[in-house]
Short mmCIF file of N, CA and C in Angstrom, two decimals:
data_model
loop_
_atom_site.label_atom_id
_atom_site.label_comp_id
_atom_site.label_asym_id
_atom_site.label_seq_id
_atom_site.Cartn_x
_atom_site.Cartn_y
_atom_site.Cartn_z
N ILE A 533 176.61 56.33 138.93
CA ILE A 533 177.69 55.13 140.64
C ILE A 533 176.92 55.40 141.95
N ASN A 534 176.55 54.20 142.53
CA ASN A 534 175.87 54.61 143.70
C ASN A 534 177.10 55.00 144.78
N CYS A 535 177.19 56.11 145.05
CA CYS A 535 178.01 56.84 145.98
C CYS A 535 178.07 55.86 147.27
N ALA A 536 177.17 55.33 147.94
CA ALA A 536 177.00 54.69 149.56
C ALA A 536 177.64 54.01 149.29
N ALA A 537 177.49 53.15 148.43
CA ALA A 537 177.95 51.78 147.63
C ALA A 537 179.04 51.22 147.45
N ILE A 538 179.96 52.33 147.19
CA ILE A 538 181.01 51.75 147.22
C ILE A 538 182.32 52.57 148.11
N PRO A 539 182.59 51.76 148.50
CA PRO A 539 184.02 52.05 150.02
C PRO A 539 184.73 53.20 149.90
N GLU A 540 185.09 54.27 150.53
CA GLU A 540 185.36 55.24 150.61
C GLU A 540 186.67 55.03 149.72
N SER A 541 187.93 54.21 150.40
CA SER A 541 188.75 53.76 149.36
C SER A 541 188.79 53.65 147.49
N LEU A 542 187.28 53.58 147.56
CA LEU A 542 187.71 52.95 145.76
C LEU A 542 186.69 54.08 145.16
N ILE A 543 186.17 55.09 146.06
CA ILE A 543 185.07 56.17 144.98
C ILE A 543 186.08 56.82 144.04
N GLU A 544 187.38 57.37 145.15
CA GLU A 544 187.88 58.16 143.97
C GLU A 544 187.62 57.73 142.16
N SER A 545 188.61 55.93 142.21
CA SER A 545 188.68 55.61 141.02
C SER A 545 187.87 55.20 140.30
N GLU A 546 186.51 55.01 141.14
CA GLU A 546 185.60 54.84 140.18
C GLU A 546 184.80 56.13 139.14
N LEU A 547 184.98 56.90 140.33
CA LEU A 547 184.61 58.00 139.78
C LEU A 547 185.36 59.01 138.70
N PHE A 548 186.76 58.97 138.74
CA PHE A 548 187.78 59.40 138.53
C PHE A 548 189.03 58.29 137.44
N GLY A 549 188.56 57.35 137.38
CA GLY A 549 189.32 56.51 136.77
C GLY A 549 190.69 56.15 137.29
N HIS A 550 191.96 55.37 137.31
CA HIS A 550 192.85 54.76 137.64
C HIS A 550 193.80 54.51 136.35
N LYS A 551 195.34 55.12 136.73
CA LYS A 551 196.21 54.38 136.26
C LYS A 551 197.36 53.07 136.44
N LYS A 552 197.56 52.85 135.41
CA LYS A 552 198.19 50.76 136.21
C LYS A 552 199.23 51.83 137.05
N GLY A 553 199.37 50.84 137.79
CA GLY A 553 200.20 50.95 139.48
C GLY A 553 199.92 52.07 140.05
N ALA A 554 198.93 53.22 140.09
CA ALA A 554 198.66 53.94 140.70
C ALA A 554 198.38 53.58 142.22
N PHE A 555 198.05 52.33 142.76
CA PHE A 555 197.45 51.57 143.37
C PHE A 555 197.90 49.90 143.78
N THR A 556 197.82 49.43 144.91
CA THR A 556 198.05 47.93 144.95
C THR A 556 196.73 47.81 144.32
N ASP A 557 196.82 46.69 142.80
CA ASP A 557 195.80 45.75 142.47
C ASP A 557 195.74 46.79 141.04
N ALA A 558 196.12 48.15 140.92
CA ALA A 558 196.12 48.84 140.21
C ALA A 558 196.53 48.20 138.89
N ARG A 559 196.47 47.09 137.85
CA ARG A 559 197.18 46.25 136.57
C ARG A 559 196.79 46.99 135.56
N ASP A 560 195.89 47.77 135.36
CA ASP A 560 195.50 48.27 134.01
C ASP A 560 195.10 49.66 134.09
N ASP A 561 195.08 50.50 133.19
CA ASP A 561 194.55 51.44 133.32
C ASP A 561 192.88 51.43 133.03
N ARG A 562 192.02 52.25 134.24
CA ARG A 562 190.86 52.37 134.33
C ARG A 562 189.99 53.11 133.77
N ALA A 563 188.80 53.39 133.15
CA ALA A 563 188.61 54.71 133.26
C ALA A 563 187.49 54.66 134.14
N GLY A 564 186.43 56.06 134.87
CA GLY A 564 186.11 55.90 136.05
C GLY A 564 184.50 56.56 134.95
N GLY A 565 183.54 56.76 135.87
CA GLY A 565 182.50 56.73 135.32
C GLY A 565 182.10 58.39 134.74
N PHE A 566 183.12 59.47 135.13
CA PHE A 566 183.15 60.27 133.71
C PHE A 566 183.37 60.02 132.21
N GLN A 567 184.72 59.44 132.50
CA GLN A 567 185.14 59.40 131.14
C GLN A 567 184.44 58.54 130.83
N ALA A 568 183.73 57.22 131.26
CA ALA A 568 182.72 56.42 130.56
C ALA A 568 181.74 57.01 129.97
N ALA A 569 181.16 58.29 130.32
CA ALA A 569 179.64 58.68 130.35
C ALA A 569 180.11 60.41 129.55
N ASP A 570 181.66 60.02 129.26
CA ASP A 570 181.83 61.62 128.07
C ASP A 570 180.56 61.46 127.13
N GLY A 571 180.47 62.73 126.99
CA GLY A 571 179.52 62.73 125.91
C GLY A 571 177.84 62.47 126.34
N GLY A 572 177.88 62.39 127.50
CA GLY A 572 176.38 61.68 128.05
C GLY A 572 176.23 62.56 129.31
N SER A 573 175.54 61.29 129.86
CA SER A 573 174.95 61.48 131.49
C SER A 573 175.87 60.30 132.30
N LEU A 574 175.74 61.31 133.59
CA LEU A 574 176.65 60.09 134.98
C LEU A 574 175.22 60.20 136.12
N PHE A 575 174.73 59.35 136.81
CA PHE A 575 173.96 59.19 137.46
C PHE A 575 174.73 59.23 138.79
N LEU A 576 174.69 60.17 139.55
CA LEU A 576 175.32 59.80 140.47
C LEU A 576 174.13 59.37 141.90
N ASP A 577 174.11 58.40 142.17
CA ASP A 577 173.09 58.41 143.14
C ASP A 577 173.47 58.66 144.39
N GLU A 578 172.78 58.95 146.12
CA GLU A 578 172.74 58.81 146.91
C GLU A 578 174.21 60.22 147.14
N ILE A 579 174.41 60.74 146.58
CA ILE A 579 175.41 61.57 146.59
C ILE A 579 175.48 62.18 147.78
N GLY A 580 174.57 62.83 148.60
CA GLY A 580 174.70 63.23 150.17
C GLY A 580 175.85 62.05 150.83
N ASN A 581 175.80 61.18 150.22
CA ASN A 581 176.90 60.11 151.41
C ASN A 581 178.03 60.77 150.98
N LEU A 582 178.73 61.06 149.79
CA LEU A 582 180.05 60.62 149.04
C LEU A 582 180.57 62.16 150.34
N PRO A 583 182.09 61.38 150.79
CA PRO A 583 182.84 61.99 151.89
C PRO A 583 183.48 63.67 151.47
N LEU A 584 183.58 64.50 152.46
CA LEU A 584 183.56 65.69 152.01
C LEU A 584 185.20 65.64 151.29
N GLN A 585 185.82 65.45 151.50
CA GLN A 585 187.19 65.13 150.51
C GLN A 585 186.52 65.06 148.83
N LEU A 586 186.29 64.20 149.05
CA LEU A 586 185.63 64.16 147.48
C LEU A 586 184.72 64.84 147.19
N GLN A 587 184.12 65.03 148.07
CA GLN A 587 183.19 66.35 147.03
C GLN A 587 183.99 67.32 146.55
N ALA A 588 185.17 67.78 147.43
CA ALA A 588 185.86 68.85 146.58
C ALA A 588 186.24 69.19 145.27
N LYS A 589 187.34 67.65 145.42
CA LYS A 589 187.36 67.16 143.70
C LYS A 589 186.31 66.98 143.30
N LEU A 590 184.86 66.15 143.36
CA LEU A 590 183.88 66.43 142.12
C LEU A 590 183.69 68.15 142.04
N LEU A 591 183.45 68.58 142.58
CA LEU A 591 183.20 70.06 142.53
C LEU A 591 184.31 70.81 141.53
N ARG A 592 186.03 70.40 141.70
CA ARG A 592 186.55 70.51 141.00
C ARG A 592 186.26 70.40 139.73
N VAL A 593 186.41 68.79 139.05
CA VAL A 593 185.83 68.70 137.96
C VAL A 593 184.13 68.98 137.51
N LEU A 594 183.69 69.45 138.28
CA LEU A 594 182.17 70.01 137.63
C LEU A 594 182.81 71.77 136.87
N GLU A 595 183.40 72.25 138.00
CA GLU A 595 183.84 73.51 136.99
C GLU A 595 184.70 73.44 136.38
N GLN A 596 186.00 72.80 136.22
CA GLN A 596 186.92 72.75 135.44
C GLN A 596 186.19 72.28 133.99
N ARG A 597 185.39 70.83 134.27
CA ARG A 597 185.33 70.43 133.08
C ARG A 597 186.42 69.21 132.33
N ARG A 598 187.02 68.53 134.25
CA ARG A 598 188.25 68.19 133.32
C ARG A 598 188.45 66.65 134.07
N VAL A 599 188.65 65.87 134.11
CA VAL A 599 189.46 64.89 135.10
C VAL A 599 190.38 64.69 135.30
N SER A 600 191.06 64.03 136.64
CA SER A 600 192.65 63.69 136.37
C SER A 600 192.76 61.90 137.30
N PRO A 601 192.46 61.17 136.72
CA PRO A 601 192.73 59.58 137.35
C PRO A 601 193.67 59.52 138.22
N VAL A 602 192.93 58.34 138.82
CA VAL A 602 194.16 58.54 140.15
C VAL A 602 195.11 57.97 139.70
N GLY A 603 196.30 59.00 140.17
CA GLY A 603 197.95 58.42 139.65
C GLY A 603 198.43 59.05 138.27
N ALA A 604 197.41 59.85 137.71
CA ALA A 604 197.73 60.83 136.37
C ALA A 604 198.54 61.34 136.00
N ASP A 605 199.68 62.19 135.33
CA ASP A 605 199.86 63.53 135.78
C ASP A 605 199.39 64.63 135.03
N GLU A 606 198.44 64.24 133.87
CA GLU A 606 197.51 65.39 133.90
C GLU A 606 196.43 65.00 133.42
N SER A 607 195.64 66.31 133.28
CA SER A 607 193.76 65.82 133.42
C SER A 607 193.13 65.76 131.49
N GLU A 608 191.76 65.16 131.88
CA GLU A 608 191.44 64.93 130.66
C GLU A 608 190.10 65.87 130.62
N ARG A 609 190.04 66.49 129.44
CA ARG A 609 188.59 67.31 129.01
C ARG A 609 187.53 66.36 129.16
N ILE A 610 186.74 66.61 129.59
CA ILE A 610 185.14 65.57 129.94
C ILE A 610 184.01 67.02 129.35
N ASP A 611 182.82 65.76 129.16
CA ASP A 611 181.65 66.89 128.72
C ASP A 611 180.49 65.26 129.41
N VAL A 612 180.13 66.09 130.34
CA VAL A 612 179.10 65.19 130.99
C VAL A 612 177.91 66.09 131.72
N ARG A 613 176.79 65.49 131.83
CA ARG A 613 175.41 66.12 132.54
C ARG A 613 175.40 65.23 133.48
N ILE A 614 175.70 65.89 134.43
CA ILE A 614 175.07 65.10 135.96
C ILE A 614 173.58 65.44 136.49
N VAL A 615 172.89 63.69 137.06
CA VAL A 615 171.98 63.90 137.39
C VAL A 615 172.23 63.19 138.75
N ALA A 616 172.11 63.95 139.92
CA ALA A 616 172.48 63.30 141.41
C ALA A 616 171.24 63.42 142.42
N ALA A 617 171.10 62.21 142.70
CA ALA A 617 169.81 62.26 143.67
C ALA A 617 170.55 61.86 145.17
N THR A 618 169.37 61.66 145.64
CA THR A 618 170.22 61.41 147.66
C THR A 618 168.21 61.52 148.33
N ASN A 619 168.97 60.64 149.54
CA ASN A 619 167.52 60.89 150.16
C ASN A 619 168.25 61.53 151.65
N VAL A 620 169.05 62.02 151.56
CA VAL A 620 169.41 62.49 152.48
C VAL A 620 168.32 64.35 152.61
N PRO A 621 168.02 64.22 153.14
CA PRO A 621 166.95 65.91 153.63
C PRO A 621 167.77 66.78 153.20
N ILE A 622 167.28 67.77 152.82
CA ILE A 622 167.98 69.40 152.06
C ILE A 622 168.65 69.91 153.38
N GLU A 623 167.59 70.03 154.44
CA GLU A 623 168.31 70.56 155.39
C GLU A 623 169.48 70.26 155.73
N LYS A 624 170.06 68.86 155.90
CA LYS A 624 171.38 67.98 156.14
C LYS A 624 171.90 68.57 155.16
N LEU A 625 171.84 68.92 153.85
CA LEU A 625 172.79 69.09 152.48
C LEU A 625 173.22 70.11 152.97
N ARG A 626 172.71 70.92 153.49
CA ARG A 626 172.42 72.56 153.89
C ARG A 626 173.38 72.70 154.72
N ASP A 627 173.86 71.92 155.61
CA ASP A 627 174.57 72.13 156.90
C ASP A 627 176.06 71.53 156.51
N GLU A 628 177.13 72.79 156.40
CA GLU A 628 178.13 72.76 155.68
C GLU A 628 179.24 71.76 156.38
N ASN A 629 179.14 70.91 157.71
CA ASN A 629 179.75 70.11 158.27
C ASN A 629 179.09 69.10 157.51
N HIS A 630 178.33 68.60 156.74
CA HIS A 630 178.00 67.65 156.45
C HIS A 630 178.34 67.31 154.46
N PHE A 631 177.88 69.29 154.23
CA PHE A 631 177.70 68.80 152.51
C PHE A 631 178.36 69.98 151.87
N ARG A 632 179.50 70.27 151.14
CA ARG A 632 180.02 71.57 150.86
C ARG A 632 178.89 72.29 149.67
N GLN A 633 178.69 74.00 150.32
CA GLN A 633 177.52 73.89 149.98
C GLN A 633 178.13 74.94 148.19
N ASP A 634 179.22 74.70 148.37
CA ASP A 634 179.14 75.34 146.71
C ASP A 634 179.16 73.92 146.13
N LEU A 635 179.26 72.23 146.70
CA LEU A 635 179.05 71.93 145.57
C LEU A 635 177.57 71.59 145.22
N LEU A 636 176.79 72.04 146.43
CA LEU A 636 175.41 71.70 146.40
C LEU A 636 174.65 72.91 145.74
N TYR A 637 175.22 74.32 145.62
CA TYR A 637 174.69 75.23 144.49
C TYR A 637 175.30 74.40 143.17
N ARG A 638 176.36 74.22 142.75
CA ARG A 638 176.70 73.57 141.72
C ARG A 638 175.45 72.62 140.96
N LEU A 639 175.63 71.64 141.82
CA LEU A 639 174.34 70.22 141.48
C LEU A 639 172.88 70.86 141.35
N ASN A 640 172.50 71.90 142.67
CA ASN A 640 171.25 72.21 142.24
C ASN A 640 170.48 73.44 141.08
N THR A 641 170.93 72.69 140.33
CA THR A 641 170.81 73.57 138.96
C THR A 641 168.89 73.63 139.48
N VAL A 642 168.64 72.15 138.47
CA VAL A 642 166.83 71.93 138.70
C VAL A 642 166.59 70.86 139.51
N GLU A 643 166.34 71.46 140.82
CA GLU A 643 165.59 70.18 141.95
C GLU A 643 164.15 69.86 141.57
N VAL A 644 164.51 68.62 141.56
CA VAL A 644 162.96 67.75 141.55
C VAL A 644 162.58 66.77 142.42
N THR A 645 161.93 67.43 143.37
CA THR A 645 161.54 65.88 144.53
C THR A 645 160.56 65.16 144.38
N ILE A 646 160.71 64.29 144.62
CA ILE A 646 159.71 62.94 144.30
C ILE A 646 159.13 62.60 145.80
N PRO A 647 157.71 63.00 145.93
CA PRO A 647 157.65 62.68 147.07
C PRO A 647 157.33 60.73 147.55
N PRO A 648 157.42 60.09 148.97
CA PRO A 648 157.83 59.35 149.29
C PRO A 648 155.73 58.57 148.91
N LEU A 649 156.66 57.23 148.53
CA LEU A 649 155.16 56.19 147.74
C LEU A 649 154.09 56.60 148.93
N ARG A 650 154.14 56.77 150.22
CA ARG A 650 152.78 56.60 150.95
C ARG A 650 152.12 58.10 150.26
N GLU A 651 152.73 58.76 149.93
CA GLU A 651 152.44 60.00 149.20
C GLU A 651 151.51 60.22 148.33
N ARG A 652 151.77 59.36 147.50
CA ARG A 652 151.20 58.82 146.15
C ARG A 652 151.30 57.91 145.65
N SER A 653 149.92 56.79 146.59
CA SER A 653 149.18 55.58 146.45
C SER A 653 148.80 55.54 145.18
N GLY A 654 148.31 56.09 144.77
CA GLY A 654 148.12 56.10 143.17
C GLY A 654 148.69 55.35 142.50
N ASP A 655 150.32 55.37 142.69
CA ASP A 655 151.23 54.86 141.62
C ASP A 655 151.90 53.21 141.95
N ILE A 656 151.30 52.93 143.38
CA ILE A 656 151.50 51.61 143.80
C ILE A 656 151.31 50.44 142.87
N SER A 657 150.34 50.97 142.59
CA SER A 657 150.19 49.09 141.86
C SER A 657 150.58 48.99 140.56
N ALA A 658 150.82 50.32 139.89
CA ALA A 658 152.10 49.99 138.50
C ALA A 658 152.76 49.97 138.56
N ILE A 659 153.61 50.09 139.74
CA ILE A 659 155.18 49.75 140.14
C ILE A 659 155.13 48.67 140.99
N ALA A 660 153.98 48.17 141.21
CA ALA A 660 153.67 46.72 142.23
C ALA A 660 153.73 45.73 140.73
N ASN A 661 152.97 46.04 139.73
CA ASN A 661 152.96 45.18 138.53
C ASN A 661 154.06 45.28 137.80
N HIS A 662 154.82 46.11 137.72
CA HIS A 662 156.28 46.25 136.96
C HIS A 662 156.91 45.29 138.04
N TYR A 663 157.27 45.50 138.91
CA TYR A 663 158.63 44.57 139.40
C TYR A 663 157.76 42.63 139.41
N LEU A 664 156.35 42.94 139.70
CA LEU A 664 155.99 41.50 139.23
C LEU A 664 156.15 40.74 138.44
N SER A 665 155.93 41.41 137.14
CA SER A 665 155.93 40.87 135.89
C SER A 665 158.17 40.39 135.93
N VAL A 666 158.75 41.97 136.49
CA VAL A 666 159.85 41.26 136.39
C VAL A 666 160.63 40.26 137.35
N PHE A 667 160.02 40.12 138.36
CA PHE A 667 160.43 39.09 139.03
C PHE A 667 160.00 37.71 138.95
N SER A 668 158.67 37.43 138.21
CA SER A 668 158.23 36.51 137.35
C SER A 668 159.37 35.90 136.82
N GLN A 669 159.23 36.82 135.56
CA GLN A 669 160.23 36.02 134.60
C GLN A 669 161.70 35.67 135.24
N LYS A 670 162.63 36.08 136.36
CA LYS A 670 163.10 35.97 137.11
C LYS A 670 163.63 34.68 137.93
N TYR A 671 162.14 34.40 138.34
CA TYR A 671 161.62 33.33 139.21
C TYR A 671 160.63 32.12 138.44
N GLY A 672 161.26 32.37 136.76
CA GLY A 672 160.10 30.84 137.15
C GLY A 672 159.57 31.65 135.29
N GLY A 673 159.44 32.28 135.60
CA GLY A 673 158.66 32.63 133.87
C GLY A 673 157.14 32.47 133.73
N ARG A 674 156.58 32.39 134.76
CA ARG A 674 155.31 32.19 134.75
C ARG A 674 154.40 33.39 135.13
N GLU A 675 153.79 34.10 134.43
CA GLU A 675 152.79 35.57 134.89
C GLU A 675 152.13 34.75 136.12
N ARG A 676 152.19 36.32 136.37
CA ARG A 676 151.32 36.20 137.74
C ARG A 676 150.72 37.44 137.85
N ARG A 677 149.23 37.55 138.81
CA ARG A 677 148.99 38.85 138.78
C ARG A 677 148.40 39.35 140.34
N LEU A 678 148.15 40.54 140.34
CA LEU A 678 147.99 40.97 142.13
C LEU A 678 146.27 41.23 142.16
N SER A 679 146.16 40.27 143.35
CA SER A 679 144.60 40.32 143.59
C SER A 679 144.00 41.49 143.62
N LYS A 680 142.87 42.33 143.64
CA LYS A 680 142.82 43.27 144.52
C LYS A 680 142.79 43.63 145.72
N ALA A 681 142.73 42.43 146.55
CA ALA A 681 142.96 42.41 147.77
C ALA A 681 144.13 43.35 148.27
N ALA A 682 145.06 42.95 147.30
CA ALA A 682 146.71 42.37 147.41
C ALA A 682 146.86 44.39 147.33
N ILE A 683 146.58 44.39 145.76
CA ILE A 683 146.71 46.02 145.57
C ILE A 683 145.92 46.95 146.84
N ASP A 684 144.58 46.70 147.51
CA ASP A 684 144.04 47.46 148.62
C ASP A 684 145.10 47.55 149.61
N ALA A 685 145.66 46.18 149.96
CA ALA A 685 146.43 46.33 150.83
C ALA A 685 147.91 47.21 151.27
N MET A 686 148.52 46.90 149.52
CA MET A 686 149.59 47.35 149.38
C MET A 686 149.15 49.53 149.52
N THR A 687 147.64 49.79 148.90
CA THR A 687 147.86 50.84 149.04
C THR A 687 147.90 51.78 149.89
N LYS A 688 147.43 50.65 151.08
CA LYS A 688 147.05 51.44 152.65
C LYS A 688 148.13 50.93 153.59
N TYR A 689 149.28 50.85 152.83
CA TYR A 689 150.35 50.82 153.55
C TYR A 689 151.08 51.73 153.73
N SER A 690 152.68 52.36 154.92
CA SER A 690 152.84 53.48 154.66
C SER A 690 154.47 53.22 153.78
N TRP A 691 154.65 52.22 153.50
CA TRP A 691 155.93 52.01 153.10
C TRP A 691 156.93 52.85 153.23
N PRO A 692 157.68 52.81 154.60
CA PRO A 692 159.15 53.17 155.11
C PRO A 692 159.85 53.28 154.77
N GLY A 693 159.82 51.89 153.80
CA GLY A 693 161.36 52.29 152.48
C GLY A 693 161.27 52.30 151.46
N ASN A 694 160.46 53.04 151.01
CA ASN A 694 159.74 53.56 149.62
C ASN A 694 159.76 52.52 148.81
N ILE A 695 160.16 52.81 147.81
CA ILE A 695 160.04 52.00 145.91
C ILE A 695 161.05 50.78 146.14
N ARG A 696 162.11 51.17 147.27
CA ARG A 696 162.73 49.91 147.70
C ARG A 696 162.48 48.78 148.66
N SER A 697 161.24 49.24 149.51
CA SER A 697 160.41 48.68 149.95
C SER A 697 159.40 47.53 149.58
N LEU A 698 158.71 48.07 148.84
CA LEU A 698 157.70 47.51 147.48
C LEU A 698 158.37 46.80 146.80
N ARG A 699 159.44 46.94 146.17
CA ARG A 699 160.03 45.78 145.50
C ARG A 699 160.39 45.00 146.21
N HIS A 700 161.14 44.93 147.33
CA HIS A 700 161.44 43.72 148.57
C HIS A 700 160.39 43.05 148.03
N ALA A 701 159.09 43.77 148.63
CA ALA A 701 157.99 43.10 149.24
C ALA A 701 157.63 41.78 147.84
N ILE A 702 157.23 42.44 147.00
CA ILE A 702 156.69 41.66 145.73
C ILE A 702 158.21 40.55 145.01
N GLU A 703 159.18 40.77 145.38
CA GLU A 703 160.01 40.03 144.79
C GLU A 703 160.08 38.62 146.18
N ARG A 704 159.91 39.19 147.20
CA ARG A 704 159.99 37.92 148.49
C ARG A 704 158.67 37.34 148.25
N ALA A 705 157.45 38.10 147.94
CA ALA A 705 156.17 37.51 147.56
C ALA A 705 156.59 36.67 146.47
N ILE A 706 157.00 37.18 145.33
CA ILE A 706 156.90 35.98 144.24
C ILE A 706 158.11 34.63 144.31
N ILE A 707 159.13 34.37 145.43
CA ILE A 707 159.66 33.68 145.61
C ILE A 707 158.79 32.82 146.72
N LEU A 708 158.35 33.06 147.90
CA LEU A 708 157.72 32.29 148.76
C LEU A 708 156.32 31.81 148.38
N ALA A 709 155.51 32.51 147.31
CA ALA A 709 153.89 32.58 146.80
C ALA A 709 153.89 30.94 146.30
N ASP A 710 152.91 30.54 146.11
CA ASP A 710 152.45 29.45 145.17
C ASP A 710 151.92 29.94 144.01
#
């Protein structure tokens, strides 16, 4: 679940589900991400953008291992492993006004820091070739290759948007190139 891409008014339902009639347009019961991932893993992308109010509810779910769908009278037991990611700097996450510290400590059992693409230029060729294959199939199926000059130029570029920026550049090249 991309916590930044879902409007604040819908994120609670996306995470925890809802019962029929809980709000306008809730025509059926709907499982949230936690129920859907029961027995497995739930990836919470851009967790640093989750509103403080929902951070408290998320913390409760993680501590109690129970989730209450919006509009439900009772909670449901869940067994979910959480993997969370954010591009928010750790210093900002440690700011109590931005992110609940108790939630940070609960989520931060194992921290993996992935350096930006500009610091691992050796990965650029493999990532670019992956997206070249994906977008070649999506836009016509013709196999394409990157020239040595193109790879050299990509490894020298700083990629301020990281892998998303590289992905976009490859997709655009596939669309526009002969």
